[in-house]
Tab-separated table of C-alpha atoms in Angstrom:
chain	number	residue	atom	x	y	z
A	11	MET	CA	97.608	190.007	77.403
A	12	PHE	CA	95.656	188.678	74.569
A	13	LEU	CA	91.996	189.582	73.698
A	14	PRO	CA	91.044	192.552	75.858
A	15	THR	CA	88.443	194.043	73.366
A	16	SER	CA	85.165	194.593	75.245
A	17	SER	CA	83.358	191.602	73.551
A	18	LEU	CA	86.152	189.577	74.342
A	19	ARG	CA	86.468	190.581	77.844
A	20	ASN	CA	82.890	189.489	78.298
A	21	ALA	CA	83.690	186.133	76.563
A	22	ILE	CA	86.737	185.633	79.090
A	23	ARG	CA	84.784	186.489	82.026
A	24	ALA	CA	82.236	183.800	80.734
A	25	PHE	CA	84.953	181.359	80.111
A	26	ASN	CA	86.319	181.734	83.500
A	27	SER	CA	82.934	180.600	84.923
A	28	THR	CA	82.925	177.364	82.962
A	29	THR	CA	84.747	174.172	82.706
A	30	LYS	CA	88.287	174.566	81.137
A	31	LEU	CA	89.671	171.702	79.320
A	32	THR	CA	93.031	171.266	77.464
A	33	GLN	CA	93.275	169.987	73.957
A	34	GLY	CA	96.855	169.735	72.883
A	35	ASN	CA	98.617	172.861	73.680
A	36	PHE	CA	95.489	175.262	73.852
A	37	PRO	CA	92.622	175.552	76.044
A	38	CYS	CA	89.041	174.832	75.476
A	39	THR	CA	85.810	175.696	77.035
A	40	THR	CA	82.267	174.191	77.266
A	41	ASN	CA	80.876	177.845	76.988
A	42	ILE	CA	80.554	177.899	73.297
A	43	VAL	CA	79.984	181.715	73.087
A	44	ALA	CA	83.133	182.515	74.933
A	45	SER	CA	85.145	181.402	72.019
A	46	PRO	CA	86.290	183.424	69.097
A	47	PHE	CA	86.058	180.197	66.993
A	48	ALA	CA	82.436	179.522	68.054
A	49	SER	CA	81.107	179.840	64.587
A	50	ILE	CA	83.685	177.638	62.793
A	51	GLN	CA	83.558	174.758	65.158
A	52	ARG	CA	81.177	172.062	66.134
A	53	GLY	CA	80.788	169.846	69.148
A	54	LYS	CA	80.370	170.315	72.955
A	55	THR	CA	83.457	172.529	73.477
A	56	ARG	CA	85.252	175.270	71.617
A	57	THR	CA	88.960	176.445	71.411
A	58	ILE	CA	89.729	179.655	73.245
A	59	MET	CA	92.661	181.961	73.352
A	60	PRO	CA	95.144	181.808	76.319
A	61	THR	CA	94.929	184.303	79.077
A	62	PHE	CA	97.474	184.790	81.877
A	63	PRO	CA	97.409	185.711	85.420
A	64	SER	CA	100.477	187.986	85.117
A	65	VAL	CA	102.728	189.558	82.513
A	66	GLU	CA	105.668	187.740	83.715
A	67	GLU	CA	103.878	184.391	82.898
A	68	GLU	CA	102.907	185.808	79.475
A	69	ARG	CA	106.517	186.688	78.906
A	70	VAL	CA	107.475	182.923	79.492
A	71	TYR	CA	104.567	181.828	77.067
A	72	ARG	CA	105.808	184.360	74.330
A	73	LYS	CA	109.485	183.382	74.635
A	74	GLU	CA	108.820	179.742	74.640
A	75	HIS	CA	106.497	180.063	71.490
A	76	LEU	CA	109.160	182.241	69.835
A	77	ALA	CA	111.688	179.344	70.371
A	78	LEU	CA	109.182	176.772	69.073
A	79	VAL	CA	108.439	179.168	65.964
A	80	PHE	CA	112.233	178.836	64.913
A	81	ARG	CA	112.067	175.091	65.175
A	82	ILE	CA	108.859	174.971	63.059
A	83	LEU	CA	110.394	177.160	60.406
A	84	HIS	CA	113.392	174.956	60.228
A	85	ARG	CA	111.265	171.903	59.961
A	86	PHE	CA	109.511	173.672	56.934
A	87	GLY	CA	112.915	174.148	55.422
A	88	PHE	CA	112.968	178.021	55.729
A	89	ALA	CA	116.375	178.275	57.606
A	90	GLU	CA	118.928	179.635	55.260
A	91	GLY	CA	122.518	180.205	56.584
A	92	VAL	CA	122.564	182.950	59.049
A	93	ALA	CA	119.642	184.577	57.313
A	94	GLY	CA	116.197	185.023	59.053
A	95	HIS	CA	115.123	186.543	62.290
A	96	CYS	CA	111.840	186.578	64.334
A	97	SER	CA	110.847	188.400	67.237
A	98	VAL	CA	108.272	189.122	69.915
A	99	ARG	CA	107.438	192.214	72.017
A	100	ASP	CA	108.164	191.786	75.665
A	101	PRO	CA	104.880	192.153	77.683
A	102	VAL	CA	106.605	193.354	80.871
A	103	GLN	CA	108.871	195.801	79.277
A	104	PRO	CA	106.866	196.529	76.017
A	105	ASP	CA	109.460	198.928	74.865
A	106	THR	CA	111.550	196.089	74.301
A	107	PHE	CA	111.518	192.917	72.081
A	108	TRP	CA	113.122	189.462	71.986
A	109	VAL	CA	114.866	188.146	68.919
A	110	ASN	CA	117.265	185.513	67.997
A	111	PRO	CA	121.153	185.745	67.969
A	112	GLN	CA	122.630	185.339	64.536
A	113	GLY	CA	124.209	182.061	63.728
A	114	LYS	CA	122.139	180.074	66.321
A	115	SER	CA	120.365	177.119	64.712
A	116	PHE	CA	116.698	177.515	64.260
A	117	ALA	CA	116.371	173.888	64.984
A	118	ARG	CA	117.954	174.126	68.486
A	119	MET	CA	116.584	177.314	69.598
A	120	ARG	CA	115.723	177.799	73.213
A	121	GLN	CA	113.956	180.716	75.108
A	122	SER	CA	117.274	181.371	76.944
A	123	ASP	CA	119.225	181.942	73.800
A	124	LEU	CA	116.912	184.972	72.913
A	125	ILE	CA	118.161	188.489	73.006
A	126	GLN	CA	116.378	191.441	74.427
A	127	CYS	CA	116.634	194.602	72.425
A	128	HIS	CA	115.227	198.157	72.712
A	129	VAL	CA	112.392	199.314	70.454
A	130	GLU	CA	113.720	202.891	70.166
A	131	ASN	CA	117.001	201.973	68.519
A	132	GLY	CA	117.495	198.317	68.390
A	133	ASP	CA	120.243	198.333	70.960
A	134	ILE	CA	120.817	195.190	72.941
A	135	ILE	CA	119.920	195.353	76.641
A	136	ASN	CA	119.819	191.713	77.617
A	137	GLY	CA	122.375	189.020	76.224
A	138	GLU	CA	125.948	188.629	74.915
A	139	LEU	CA	125.648	187.054	71.670
A	140	PRO	CA	125.513	189.446	68.401
A	141	VAL	CA	122.238	190.018	66.521
A	142	ASP	CA	121.721	190.500	62.928
A	143	ALA	CA	121.978	194.272	62.099
A	144	SER	CA	119.077	193.924	59.732
A	145	ALA	CA	116.907	192.365	62.558
A	146	THR	CA	117.632	195.093	65.165
A	147	SER	CA	117.006	197.655	62.351
A	148	ILE	CA	113.769	196.377	60.946
A	149	HIS	CA	112.104	195.040	63.989
A	150	SER	CA	112.865	197.984	66.282
A	151	GLN	CA	111.535	200.446	63.746
A	152	MET	CA	108.360	198.381	63.014
A	153	TYR	CA	107.612	198.043	66.731
A	154	LYS	CA	108.382	201.883	67.109
A	155	ALA	CA	106.279	203.038	64.115
A	156	ALA	CA	103.146	200.730	64.851
A	157	GLY	CA	102.816	200.790	68.595
A	158	ARG	CA	101.337	198.000	70.650
A	159	GLY	CA	99.079	195.417	69.122
A	160	LYS	CA	95.658	194.154	69.404
A	161	GLY	CA	94.206	194.095	72.902
A	162	GLN	CA	97.146	195.656	74.469
A	163	LYS	CA	96.939	198.650	76.943
A	164	GLY	CA	97.304	201.793	74.534
A	165	GLY	CA	97.422	199.443	71.744
A	166	SER	CA	95.305	199.013	68.518
A	167	ASP	CA	94.158	196.322	65.986
A	168	GLY	CA	96.901	197.855	63.733
A	169	GLY	CA	99.801	197.645	66.184
A	170	VAL	CA	102.484	195.161	66.216
A	171	GLU	CA	103.287	192.375	68.776
A	172	SER	CA	105.550	190.119	66.680
A	173	LEU	CA	107.427	189.859	63.480
A	174	VAL	CA	108.793	186.973	61.316
A	175	HIS	CA	111.266	187.290	58.516
A	176	VAL	CA	112.820	184.094	56.668
A	177	HIS	CA	114.017	183.325	53.157
A	178	SER	CA	111.636	180.715	52.065
A	179	PRO	CA	112.073	179.710	48.294
A	180	TYR	CA	108.820	180.296	46.678
A	181	THR	CA	108.242	183.615	48.391
A	182	LYS	CA	111.641	184.778	47.491
A	183	ALA	CA	110.886	184.101	43.878
A	184	PHE	CA	107.498	185.560	44.089
A	185	SER	CA	109.108	188.672	45.506
A	186	ALA	CA	110.646	189.552	42.222
A	187	LEU	CA	107.548	189.859	40.306
A	188	ASN	CA	106.519	193.038	41.585
A	189	ARG	CA	102.896	191.919	42.351
A	190	THR	CA	100.716	190.543	45.113
A	191	LEU	CA	98.974	187.304	45.305
A	192	ASP	CA	96.152	186.570	42.862
A	193	MET	CA	92.724	185.509	44.610
A	194	ILE	CA	92.995	182.078	43.034
A	195	SER	CA	92.629	179.953	46.190
A	196	GLN	CA	90.758	180.237	49.494
A	197	ASP	CA	93.975	180.496	51.534
A	198	ALA	CA	94.985	183.587	49.203
A	199	CYS	CA	91.870	185.229	50.404
A	200	ALA	CA	93.320	185.749	53.770
A	201	PHE	CA	95.840	188.185	52.341
A	202	TYR	CA	93.341	190.219	50.226
A	203	ASN	CA	94.372	193.969	50.161
A	204	GLN	CA	96.677	193.078	53.049
A	205	GLN	CA	100.086	192.813	51.300
A	206	ALA	CA	102.444	195.730	51.146
A	207	LEU	CA	104.936	196.008	48.369
A	208	VAL	CA	108.428	197.305	49.600
A	209	PRO	CA	110.923	198.164	46.821
A	210	PHE	CA	114.461	196.818	47.377
A	211	ALA	CA	117.120	199.181	48.436
A	212	GLY	CA	120.025	196.572	49.289
A	213	GLY	CA	121.004	195.172	52.484
A	214	VAL	CA	119.578	196.435	55.734
A	215	PHE	CA	122.158	197.519	58.301
A	216	ASP	CA	120.770	200.737	59.837
A	217	ASN	CA	117.606	202.127	61.380
A	218	GLN	CA	117.054	204.457	58.641
A	219	GLU	CA	116.554	201.608	56.121
A	220	GLY	CA	114.577	199.867	58.802
A	221	ALA	CA	112.254	202.809	59.168
A	222	ARG	CA	111.914	203.052	55.518
A	223	ILE	CA	110.569	199.589	55.275
A	224	ALA	CA	108.316	200.196	58.060
A	225	SER	CA	106.840	203.163	56.308
A	226	PHE	CA	105.339	200.987	53.596
A	227	ILE	CA	103.456	198.712	56.209
A	228	GLY	CA	100.210	200.034	57.310
A	229	PRO	CA	97.767	198.945	60.065
A	230	GLN	CA	95.781	196.647	57.605
A	231	HIS	CA	98.853	194.688	56.198
A	232	LYS	CA	99.516	191.129	57.130
A	233	VAL	CA	102.704	190.826	55.237
A	234	ALA	CA	105.156	193.068	53.542
A	235	ILE	CA	106.640	191.581	50.253
A	236	LEU	CA	110.156	192.781	50.325
A	237	GLN	CA	110.914	192.765	46.573
A	238	ASN	CA	113.914	190.812	45.532
A	239	HIS	CA	114.373	189.782	49.087
A	240	GLY	CA	111.544	187.780	50.977
A	241	LEU	CA	108.599	188.330	53.215
A	242	LEU	CA	108.028	190.026	56.394
A	243	SER	CA	105.002	188.979	58.234
A	244	VAL	CA	103.196	190.816	61.161
A	245	GLY	CA	101.528	189.550	64.305
A	246	ARG	CA	98.963	191.947	65.707
A	247	LEU	CA	98.342	189.629	68.461
A	248	SER	CA	100.931	186.787	68.864
A	249	ILE	CA	104.167	185.250	67.446
A	250	ASP	CA	102.226	182.278	66.362
A	251	GLU	CA	100.112	184.485	64.177
A	252	ALA	CA	103.136	186.118	62.543
A	253	ALA	CA	104.668	182.460	61.885
A	254	TRP	CA	101.356	181.275	60.392
A	255	TRP	CA	101.171	184.117	57.870
A	256	GLN	CA	104.773	183.597	56.863
A	257	ILE	CA	104.153	179.781	56.300
A	258	ASN	CA	100.755	180.201	54.705
A	259	PHE	CA	102.051	182.973	52.254
A	260	GLU	CA	104.803	180.715	51.246
A	261	MET	CA	102.297	177.837	50.379
A	262	CYS	CA	100.085	180.579	48.439
A	263	ALA	CA	103.345	181.704	46.633
A	264	LYS	CA	104.067	178.126	45.625
A	265	THR	CA	100.461	177.709	44.459
A	266	GLN	CA	100.674	180.850	42.471
A	267	ILE	CA	103.852	180.028	40.808
A	268	LEU	CA	102.582	176.535	39.924
A	269	ALA	CA	99.300	178.024	38.528
A	270	ASP	CA	101.182	180.689	36.568
A	271	SER	CA	103.377	177.938	35.045
A	272	ALA	CA	100.323	175.925	34.024
A	273	LEU	CA	98.317	178.649	32.303
A	274	ARG	CA	97.910	178.021	28.733
A	275	SER	CA	97.855	180.624	26.041
A	276	GLY	CA	94.434	182.225	25.931
A	277	GLU	CA	93.373	181.017	29.314
A	278	ILE	CA	92.503	183.003	32.249
A	279	PHE	CA	92.280	182.406	36.039
A	280	VAL	CA	88.960	181.729	37.804
A	281	PHE	CA	88.891	184.256	40.508
A	282	ALA	CA	86.616	184.355	43.543
A	283	ASN	CA	84.204	187.233	43.581
A	284	GLU	CA	85.046	190.030	46.124
A	285	GLN	CA	82.179	189.324	48.554
A	286	ASN	CA	83.237	185.812	48.865
A	287	ILE	CA	86.766	186.854	49.205
A	288	LEU	CA	85.943	189.293	52.109
A	289	ASP	CA	83.801	186.683	53.831
A	290	THR	CA	86.645	184.281	53.719
A	291	ARG	CA	89.152	186.761	54.878
A	292	GLU	CA	86.879	187.544	57.748
A	293	GLU	CA	86.587	183.856	58.470
A	294	ILE	CA	90.206	182.713	58.191
A	295	GLY	CA	92.186	185.756	58.301
A	296	SER	CA	91.825	187.154	61.841
A	297	PRO	CA	94.695	187.359	64.194
A	298	GLU	CA	93.059	184.675	66.450
A	299	MET	CA	92.749	182.367	63.495
A	300	GLY	CA	96.342	183.214	62.699
A	301	TRP	CA	97.316	181.970	66.190
A	302	PHE	CA	95.065	178.887	65.957
A	303	CYS	CA	96.433	177.638	62.553
A	304	LEU	CA	99.970	177.169	63.965
A	305	ALA	CA	98.648	175.225	67.073
A	306	ALA	CA	99.180	171.806	65.388
A	307	TYR	CA	102.567	172.625	64.341
A	308	VAL	CA	103.250	173.882	67.902
A	309	GLU	CA	102.019	170.692	69.432
A	310	GLU	CA	104.171	168.740	67.011
A	311	GLU	CA	107.287	170.732	67.842
A	312	GLU	CA	106.759	170.571	71.526
A	313	TRP	CA	106.823	166.612	71.086
A	314	HIS	CA	109.998	166.885	69.050
A	315	SER	CA	111.551	169.245	71.594
A	316	LYS	CA	110.944	167.237	74.697
A	317	GLY	CA	111.097	170.479	76.595
A	318	GLU	CA	114.412	171.590	75.289
A	319	HIS	CA	112.879	174.947	73.779
A	320	LYS	CA	111.988	175.819	77.516
A	321	LEU	CA	115.525	175.698	78.778
């Protein structure tokens, strides 16, 4: 379940003793100090992360949000043929994960379409439809190498609970430049020193290549720039978080390319100073903030879905 660090456990206890409200698709509390967003919000209430009475209910939440993530990514124009795969670790059987079948429309994804695979080797253990070999290879080896994510039993802040990989246009172009984002915007600060560069080695069809990619991604990284390919984003806490880093990086890559193209001869960029970058990353770059940044898109997509993603 989410948020089990000692300070957040105390916050949850406090939260459970106060009034619980619903704002869109996420809970709020009148207990200001119970929220990880206490310092960045104002008013009588604060947003708080979801908690679950059982891992079975958390499984339902994770699968439904994974289905919504595909629909959101489609709405952003990130679906490209049969390319792209996103997954979330199963909280009931954490040595397994749920991923999309290859060829299923992102726009029509339902939680029942998802395929359950084993972390150890990527083998399918639940589902009849085929899965992209690059998905089973990359995702299984990432989950295996990193271990369980933030707040999980036996997990760590550097563990992995979800992964997102799509072929978005600006990120795909940026991946050919052999560099990371410059700190030219507030949004880019969220990725400061948290971007891995992974050299291209052709298509991914086996676990050996998946393990090679995983070896470049450390516990501090939010994203891996797969050179000449695209982006792999990491959720240490939730699938919502991983999806937001993917979307946000695409926005930053677009900004970077536009800024690069507008730079005149002799000009240089205005960069933020390092302390301001670090402070900004602390404010907008946490796993909790990654989850929350997707919330508005989740609400919109739930409205569009009319419950179909839950089927």
